[in-house]
Amino acid sequence: MSGAPVFEQSDGPGGICRSYYMKAFSPDRTGRAPSDDEAYRFEVGGGHWIFGSDPAVLDVIRELVPLTEYQRRAAVYIGRLGKTVPYPLQAHVGLLGGDLGQRAGAEWRELQDESKEPTTLREWLQLSFGTTLCELFFFPFNDRYTAGLSDSIAPQDAYKSPAFTPTQSAGQSSGYNAGFRYPEGGLDRLAAALEARCDVRYGKRLSRIATQERLLVFDDGSEQPYETVLCTVALHEAIELAGLVVPETPDPHTSVLVLNIGAERGRECPDVHWQYEPDSRAGFHRIGFYSNVDAGFLPARYRATGGAVSLYVERAYPAGQRPSNEEIACYQREVVAELQERDYLGEVHVIDPSWVEVAYTWRYPGSGWRTQAIEALAAHGIHQVGRYGTWHFQGIADSIRDGYAAGRRLHGSA
């Protein structure tokens, strides 16, 4: 096929959006399911579900792999109350108890007349949901989700937060992810299908972009001349690699530690796809249940019986504060103890951490850094694309759409 080569720093396609497999009681990861299918399937950065409903994009994906459609099941677990409430919380306040629900409802009605413009995410939450629900859920959850940034970052991508407008009724499907899709047989099949259409060079980690010479320099000592580059490297890293200076302070990001767990299924294990956690003792902010989406995430012996569960547990960290191996081991024990205490899990068959250095991207109020950085790189033929390359939240479907669009522009097509 014709086209420009793809330089990928890892040893396989998909980046954090790829599957891997682990047998029970084994520490080894494999890129393919074993021949007997007796392994847990996990994903590097936790569950990656395909949201979005652009028919053209979905048609492109379906040409590559068959997709199964799902209607979201999600919940909020309020540990201090010992209550699990269906998502979105604000549509089910009656389940919190009479006085609590009445106070929350009264605050919503008062907020409908507010016309203040919030500056920070925390202010937006307060103006949207009132004191009762903010103190109960929205403040503690978003403090964990942003790793303590909620009072210093601008409200952004509000539609993807578990905070939706309080006018939603309990029967409505709300939010950007009310429905989602997942490739039959695993996310790795989609990554492999995309790879088959490309010329991918693996193990090519960038060490420098020589903008004057228009040269990509890799860690292995090789070099690649370029005229134009489509760059998915995180925006702040691309600026550093190119040796460029942007006047404004870079916008922040947070990292995430994901624990992938395969275990005996406890009697109280939720039947949801994911659950928001504002006050877990161990510090995680969300649990996702792979096998509640697709039984194929389980070893073959458990798929019909449901006697096991495959799940992921997410905890956010400030940028640059990766925990040590000892701290991760301690945290793993705390997570398992908490989930076993709730009777979500029985015996743990396998637990495996993965670290996502740039997981969530944010913006400071009034910041022009993102625009300045993208324009500075473009002036040297480096065109940022993708979720982290453009510092903009988007899912897999939107990233595939933007990739095709960027490719067409690169080749001068309409």
Coordinates of C-alpha atoms in Angstrom, one line a residue:
M1 CA 0.0 0.0 0.0
S2 CA 1.1 3.6 -0.4
G3 CA 1.3 6.1 2.5
A4 CA 3.7 7.5 5.1
P5 CA 5.3 5.2 7.6
V6 CA 4.0 5.1 11.2
F7 CA 6.6 5.2 14.0
E8 CA 5.4 3.6 17.2
Q9 CA 7.4 3.6 20.4
S10 CA 5.9 0.4 21.8
D11 CA 6.2 -3.2 20.5
G12 CA 2.6 -3.5 19.2
P13 CA -0.4 -1.5 18.0
G14 CA -3.0 0.3 20.0
G15 CA -1.0 2.2 22.6
I16 CA -3.0 2.2 25.9
C17 CA -6.0 1.0 23.9
R18 CA -4.9 -2.6 23.5
S19 CA -5.8 -5.9 25.1
Y20 CA -3.5 -8.4 26.8
Y21 CA -3.9 -11.8 28.5
M22 CA -2.9 -13.3 31.8
K23 CA -3.5 -16.8 33.2
A24 CA -4.6 -17.3 36.8
F25 CA -1.7 -17.2 39.3
S26 CA 0.8 -16.3 36.6
P27 CA 2.7 -12.9 36.4
D28 CA 3.2 -13.2 32.7
R29 CA 1.4 -11.0 30.1
T30 CA 0.9 -12.3 26.6
G31 CA -0.3 -10.4 23.5
R32 CA -2.6 -13.2 22.3
A33 CA -5.1 -15.5 24.0
P34 CA -3.7 -18.9 24.8
S35 CA -4.9 -21.8 22.6
D36 CA -7.2 -23.1 25.4
D37 CA -8.7 -19.7 26.0
E38 CA -8.0 -20.1 29.8
A39 CA -6.9 -16.5 30.5
Y40 CA -8.2 -13.2 31.7
R41 CA -8.3 -10.5 29.1
F42 CA -7.4 -7.0 30.3
E43 CA -6.6 -3.7 28.7
V44 CA -3.5 -1.6 29.3
G45 CA -5.3 1.6 30.5
G46 CA -8.5 0.1 31.8
G47 CA -11.7 -0.4 29.8
H48 CA -11.8 1.3 26.4
W49 CA -15.4 1.4 25.1
I50 CA -16.3 2.9 21.8
F51 CA -18.7 5.9 22.2
G52 CA -20.1 8.2 19.6
S53 CA -22.7 7.7 17.0
D54 CA -21.2 9.2 13.8
P55 CA -22.5 6.7 11.2
A56 CA -19.6 7.2 8.8
V57 CA -17.0 6.5 11.5
L58 CA -19.0 3.4 12.8
D59 CA -19.2 2.1 9.3
V60 CA -15.4 2.4 8.9
I61 CA -14.9 0.5 12.2
R62 CA -17.4 -2.2 11.2
E63 CA -15.4 -2.8 8.0
L64 CA -12.5 -3.7 10.3
V65 CA -14.2 -5.7 13.1
P66 CA -17.8 -6.6 14.1
L67 CA -19.1 -4.5 17.0
T68 CA -21.6 -5.4 19.8
E69 CA -23.8 -2.6 21.1
Y70 CA -24.5 -2.1 24.8
Q71 CA -26.7 0.2 26.9
R72 CA -24.8 1.7 29.8
R73 CA -25.3 0.4 33.3
A74 CA -23.5 2.5 35.9
A75 CA -23.7 3.3 39.6
V76 CA -22.4 5.5 42.3
Y77 CA -21.2 3.9 45.6
I78 CA -21.4 6.2 48.6
G79 CA -19.2 4.5 51.2
R80 CA -20.1 6.7 54.1
L81 CA -23.8 5.8 53.6
G82 CA -23.2 2.2 52.5
K83 CA -25.5 2.9 49.5
T84 CA -25.2 2.1 45.9
V85 CA -27.3 4.5 43.7
P86 CA -27.9 4.2 40.0
Y87 CA -26.2 6.7 37.8
P88 CA -26.8 9.6 37.4
L89 CA -26.9 10.3 41.1
Q90 CA -29.0 13.5 40.8
A91 CA -31.8 11.6 39.1
H92 CA -32.1 9.1 42.0
V93 CA -31.7 11.3 45.1
G94 CA -34.8 9.7 46.6
L95 CA -32.8 6.6 47.2
L96 CA -30.4 8.5 49.5
G97 CA -33.0 9.0 52.2
G98 CA -35.9 11.5 52.6
D99 CA -34.1 14.4 54.2
L100 CA -31.1 14.2 52.0
G101 CA -33.2 14.0 48.8
Q102 CA -35.5 16.8 49.9
R103 CA -32.5 19.1 50.5
A104 CA -30.9 18.2 47.2
G105 CA -34.2 18.8 45.3
A106 CA -34.7 22.2 46.9
E107 CA -31.2 23.3 46.0
W108 CA -31.7 22.3 42.4
R109 CA -34.8 24.4 42.1
E110 CA -33.0 27.4 43.6
L111 CA -30.1 26.9 41.2
Q112 CA -32.3 27.1 38.1
D113 CA -32.4 30.9 38.6
E114 CA -28.7 31.3 39.0
S115 CA -26.9 33.1 36.2
K116 CA -23.3 33.1 37.5
E117 CA -20.4 32.2 35.3
P118 CA -18.1 29.7 37.0
T119 CA -14.3 30.0 36.6
T120 CA -13.2 26.6 38.0
L121 CA -14.5 23.1 37.8
R122 CA -15.3 23.2 41.5
E123 CA -17.4 26.4 41.1
W124 CA -19.2 24.8 38.2
L125 CA -20.1 21.8 40.3
Q126 CA -21.4 24.0 43.1
L127 CA -23.5 26.1 40.7
S128 CA -24.9 23.0 39.0
F129 CA -25.7 20.7 41.9
G130 CA -25.8 22.6 45.1
T131 CA -24.1 22.0 48.4
T132 CA -25.8 18.7 49.5
L133 CA -24.8 16.6 46.4
C134 CA -21.4 18.4 46.0
E135 CA -20.4 17.5 49.6
L136 CA -21.8 14.0 49.3
F137 CA -20.4 13.1 45.9
F138 CA -19.3 15.7 43.3
F139 CA -16.6 17.4 45.3
P140 CA -14.9 14.3 46.7
F141 CA -15.2 12.4 43.4
N142 CA -13.8 15.2 41.2
D143 CA -11.0 15.9 43.7
R144 CA -9.9 12.3 43.2
Y145 CA -10.6 12.2 39.5
T146 CA -8.5 15.3 38.9
A147 CA -5.9 14.4 41.6
G148 CA -6.6 17.6 43.5
L149 CA -7.0 20.0 40.6
S150 CA -10.7 20.7 40.7
D151 CA -10.4 24.1 42.3
S152 CA -7.7 25.3 39.8
I153 CA -8.8 24.0 36.4
A154 CA -11.5 25.4 34.2
P155 CA -14.8 23.5 33.8
Q156 CA -14.4 21.6 30.6
D157 CA -15.8 18.6 28.7
A158 CA -18.7 18.7 31.2
Y159 CA -20.7 16.2 29.2
K160 CA -18.2 13.4 30.0
S161 CA -18.3 13.9 33.7
P162 CA -20.6 12.0 36.0
A163 CA -22.0 15.5 36.6
F164 CA -25.0 16.1 34.3
T165 CA -27.7 18.6 34.5
P166 CA -30.1 18.0 37.4
T167 CA -33.1 18.3 35.1
Q168 CA -32.6 14.7 33.9
S169 CA -35.3 12.4 35.0
A170 CA -34.6 9.0 36.4
G171 CA -35.9 7.2 33.3
Q172 CA -33.8 9.1 30.8
S173 CA -30.5 7.8 29.3
S174 CA -28.2 10.7 30.0
G175 CA -24.6 11.5 29.2
Y176 CA -22.2 11.1 26.4
N177 CA -21.9 7.4 27.0
A178 CA -25.5 6.2 27.4
G179 CA -24.8 3.6 24.7
F180 CA -21.4 2.2 23.6
R181 CA -19.9 -0.5 21.4
Y182 CA -17.1 -3.0 21.8
P183 CA -15.3 -5.1 19.2
E184 CA -16.2 -8.8 19.2
G185 CA -13.2 -10.8 20.4
G186 CA -11.5 -7.8 22.0
L187 CA -10.0 -4.4 21.3
D188 CA -6.7 -6.0 20.1
R189 CA -8.6 -7.1 17.0
L190 CA -9.4 -3.6 16.1
A191 CA -5.8 -2.5 16.7
A192 CA -4.6 -5.4 14.5
A193 CA -7.0 -4.6 11.7
L194 CA -5.8 -0.9 11.6
E195 CA -2.2 -2.1 11.7
A196 CA -2.7 -4.3 8.7
R197 CA -3.5 -1.2 6.6
C198 CA -0.4 0.7 7.7
D199 CA 3.4 0.5 7.5
V200 CA 4.2 0.5 11.2
R201 CA 7.8 0.7 12.5
Y202 CA 7.9 -0.5 16.1
G203 CA 10.3 0.4 18.9
K204 CA 10.7 4.0 17.6
R205 CA 10.6 6.3 20.6
L206 CA 11.3 9.9 19.7
S207 CA 14.3 11.5 21.5
R208 CA 14.3 14.8 19.6
I209 CA 12.6 16.7 16.7
A210 CA 15.2 18.8 14.9
T211 CA 12.9 21.4 13.5
Q212 CA 15.5 23.3 11.5
E213 CA 16.7 20.2 9.7
R214 CA 13.2 18.7 9.6
L215 CA 14.5 15.5 11.1
L216 CA 13.0 13.0 13.6
V217 CA 15.7 11.5 15.9
F218 CA 14.9 8.2 17.7
D219 CA 16.3 6.6 20.8
D220 CA 17.8 3.8 18.8
G221 CA 20.0 6.3 17.0
S222 CA 18.1 6.2 13.7
E223 CA 16.8 9.4 12.0
Q224 CA 14.0 10.1 9.6
P225 CA 13.8 13.2 7.4
Y226 CA 10.3 14.7 7.2
E227 CA 8.3 17.4 5.4
T228 CA 5.1 17.0 7.4
V229 CA 4.5 15.0 10.6
L230 CA 1.2 13.9 12.1
C231 CA 2.1 13.7 15.7
T232 CA 0.1 11.9 18.5
V233 CA 2.7 12.5 21.1
A234 CA 1.2 14.4 24.1
L235 CA 1.3 18.1 23.4
H236 CA 3.6 19.2 26.2
E237 CA 6.0 16.4 25.3
A238 CA 6.0 17.3 21.6
I239 CA 6.9 21.0 22.5
E240 CA 9.8 19.7 24.6
L241 CA 11.0 17.3 21.9
A242 CA 11.0 20.1 19.3
G243 CA 12.8 22.5 21.7
L244 CA 10.1 25.1 21.3
V245 CA 9.1 27.8 23.8
V246 CA 5.5 28.7 24.4
P247 CA 4.9 31.9 26.5
E248 CA 2.1 30.6 28.7
T249 CA 2.4 28.0 31.5
P250 CA 1.5 24.5 30.2
D251 CA -1.9 23.2 31.1
P252 CA -1.9 20.4 33.6
H253 CA -2.5 16.7 33.2
T254 CA -2.9 13.8 35.6
S255 CA -1.7 10.2 35.6
V256 CA -3.6 7.1 36.4
L257 CA -2.6 3.8 38.0
V258 CA -4.9 1.0 36.7
L259 CA -5.1 -2.3 38.6
N260 CA -6.4 -5.1 36.4
I261 CA -7.9 -7.9 38.6
G262 CA -9.2 -11.4 37.8
A263 CA -10.9 -13.0 40.8
E264 CA -13.6 -15.2 42.1
R265 CA -16.9 -13.2 41.9
G266 CA -18.3 -12.2 45.2
R267 CA -21.9 -12.4 46.1
E268 CA -22.3 -8.6 46.2
C269 CA -20.3 -7.9 43.1
P270 CA -22.3 -5.2 41.1
D271 CA -23.9 -6.0 37.8
V272 CA -22.9 -2.6 36.3
H273 CA -20.3 -1.7 33.6
W274 CA -18.6 0.8 35.9
Q275 CA -19.1 2.4 39.3
Y276 CA -18.0 5.9 40.5
E277 CA -16.3 5.9 44.0
P278 CA -16.1 9.3 45.8
D279 CA -14.8 7.9 49.2
S280 CA -13.1 4.6 48.8
R281 CA -10.6 3.9 51.6
A282 CA -7.8 2.9 49.2
G283 CA -8.2 6.1 47.2
F284 CA -9.5 4.8 43.8
H285 CA -12.2 6.8 42.0
R286 CA -13.7 4.3 39.6
I287 CA -14.2 0.5 39.2
G288 CA -14.9 -0.9 35.8
F289 CA -16.2 -4.4 35.3
Y290 CA -14.9 -5.8 32.0
S291 CA -16.8 -9.1 32.3
N292 CA -20.1 -7.4 32.9
V293 CA -19.7 -6.0 29.4
D294 CA -18.4 -9.1 27.7
A295 CA -17.9 -12.6 29.2
G296 CA -15.0 -13.0 26.8
F297 CA -12.8 -11.1 29.3
L298 CA -13.0 -14.3 31.5
P299 CA -11.2 -17.6 31.2
A300 CA -13.3 -20.0 29.1
R301 CA -14.3 -22.1 32.2
Y302 CA -16.1 -19.2 33.8
R303 CA -17.9 -17.7 30.9
A304 CA -21.1 -19.7 31.3
T305 CA -21.2 -19.9 35.1
G306 CA -20.2 -16.3 35.9
G307 CA -18.2 -17.6 38.8
A308 CA -15.4 -15.1 38.2
V309 CA -15.0 -11.4 37.4
S310 CA -12.6 -9.4 35.4
L311 CA -12.3 -5.7 36.5
Y312 CA -10.1 -2.6 36.6
V313 CA -9.7 -0.1 39.4
E314 CA -8.5 3.5 38.6
R315 CA -6.7 5.9 40.8
A316 CA -5.5 9.3 39.6
Y317 CA -2.1 10.9 40.6
P318 CA -0.6 14.4 40.0
A319 CA 1.7 14.5 37.1
G320 CA 5.2 13.3 37.9
Q321 CA 4.2 11.5 41.1
R322 CA 4.4 7.9 40.0
P323 CA 4.3 5.6 43.1
S324 CA 7.2 3.2 43.8
N325 CA 6.9 -0.5 43.3
E326 CA 6.6 -0.9 47.1
E327 CA 3.8 1.7 47.2
I328 CA 2.0 0.0 44.4
A329 CA 2.2 -3.3 46.2
C330 CA 0.8 -1.8 49.4
Y331 CA -2.0 -0.1 47.4
Q332 CA -2.9 -3.4 45.7
R333 CA -3.3 -5.1 49.1
E334 CA -5.6 -2.2 50.3
V335 CA -7.7 -2.4 47.2
V336 CA -8.2 -6.2 47.4
A337 CA -9.0 -5.9 51.1
E338 CA -11.6 -3.2 50.5
L339 CA -13.3 -5.1 47.7
Q340 CA -13.3 -8.4 49.5
E341 CA -14.8 -6.7 52.6
R342 CA -17.6 -5.5 50.3
D343 CA -17.9 -9.1 49.0
Y344 CA -17.2 -7.9 45.5
L345 CA -14.3 -10.4 45.2
G346 CA -13.4 -13.8 46.6
E347 CA -10.0 -15.3 45.9
V348 CA -7.9 -13.2 43.6
H349 CA -6.5 -15.1 40.7
V350 CA -4.4 -12.4 39.2
I351 CA -3.7 -8.7 39.7
D352 CA -1.6 -6.5 37.4
P353 CA -0.9 -2.8 37.5
S354 CA -0.4 -0.5 34.5
W355 CA 0.6 3.1 34.6
V356 CA -0.7 5.8 32.2
E357 CA 1.5 8.8 32.5
V358 CA -0.8 11.2 30.6
A359 CA -4.3 10.0 31.3
Y360 CA -6.5 13.1 31.7
T361 CA -5.7 16.5 30.3
W362 CA -7.0 19.8 31.8
R363 CA -6.9 23.6 31.1
Y364 CA -6.3 26.5 33.4
P365 CA -9.0 29.2 33.3
G366 CA -8.3 31.6 30.5
S367 CA -5.3 29.6 29.3
G368 CA -4.2 30.0 25.7
W369 CA -1.3 27.5 26.0
R370 CA -3.0 24.7 24.0
T371 CA -3.6 26.9 21.0
Q372 CA -0.2 28.5 21.1
A373 CA 1.5 25.1 21.4
I374 CA -0.4 23.6 18.5
E375 CA 0.4 26.6 16.3
A376 CA 4.1 26.6 17.3
L377 CA 4.4 23.0 16.2
A378 CA 2.4 23.5 13.0
A379 CA 4.8 26.2 12.0
H380 CA 7.5 23.5 11.8
G381 CA 5.4 21.0 9.9
I382 CA 4.4 19.1 13.0
H383 CA 0.6 18.7 13.1
Q384 CA -0.9 17.4 16.4
V385 CA -3.7 14.9 16.2
G386 CA -5.5 12.6 18.7
R387 CA -6.7 13.0 22.2
Y388 CA -3.3 13.7 23.8
G389 CA -1.7 15.3 20.8
T390 CA -4.4 18.0 20.8
W391 CA -5.0 18.1 24.6
H392 CA -8.7 17.5 24.0
F393 CA -10.9 14.7 25.4
Q394 CA -12.2 12.3 22.8
G395 CA -12.9 8.7 22.5
I396 CA -11.7 5.9 20.1
A397 CA -14.3 6.6 17.4
D398 CA -13.4 10.3 17.3
S399 CA -9.7 9.6 17.2
I400 CA -10.1 7.2 14.3
R401 CA -12.2 9.9 12.5
D402 CA -9.6 12.6 13.1
G403 CA -6.8 10.2 11.9
Y404 CA -8.6 9.6 8.6
A405 CA -9.3 13.3 8.2
A406 CA -5.7 14.2 8.9
G407 CA -4.5 11.6 6.4
R408 CA -6.8 13.0 3.7
R409 CA -5.5 16.5 4.3
L410 CA -1.9 15.3 4.2
H411 CA -2.5 13.7 0.8
G412 CA -4.4 16.7 -0.5
S413 CA -7.7 15.0 -0.8
A414 CA -11.0 16.6 -0.3

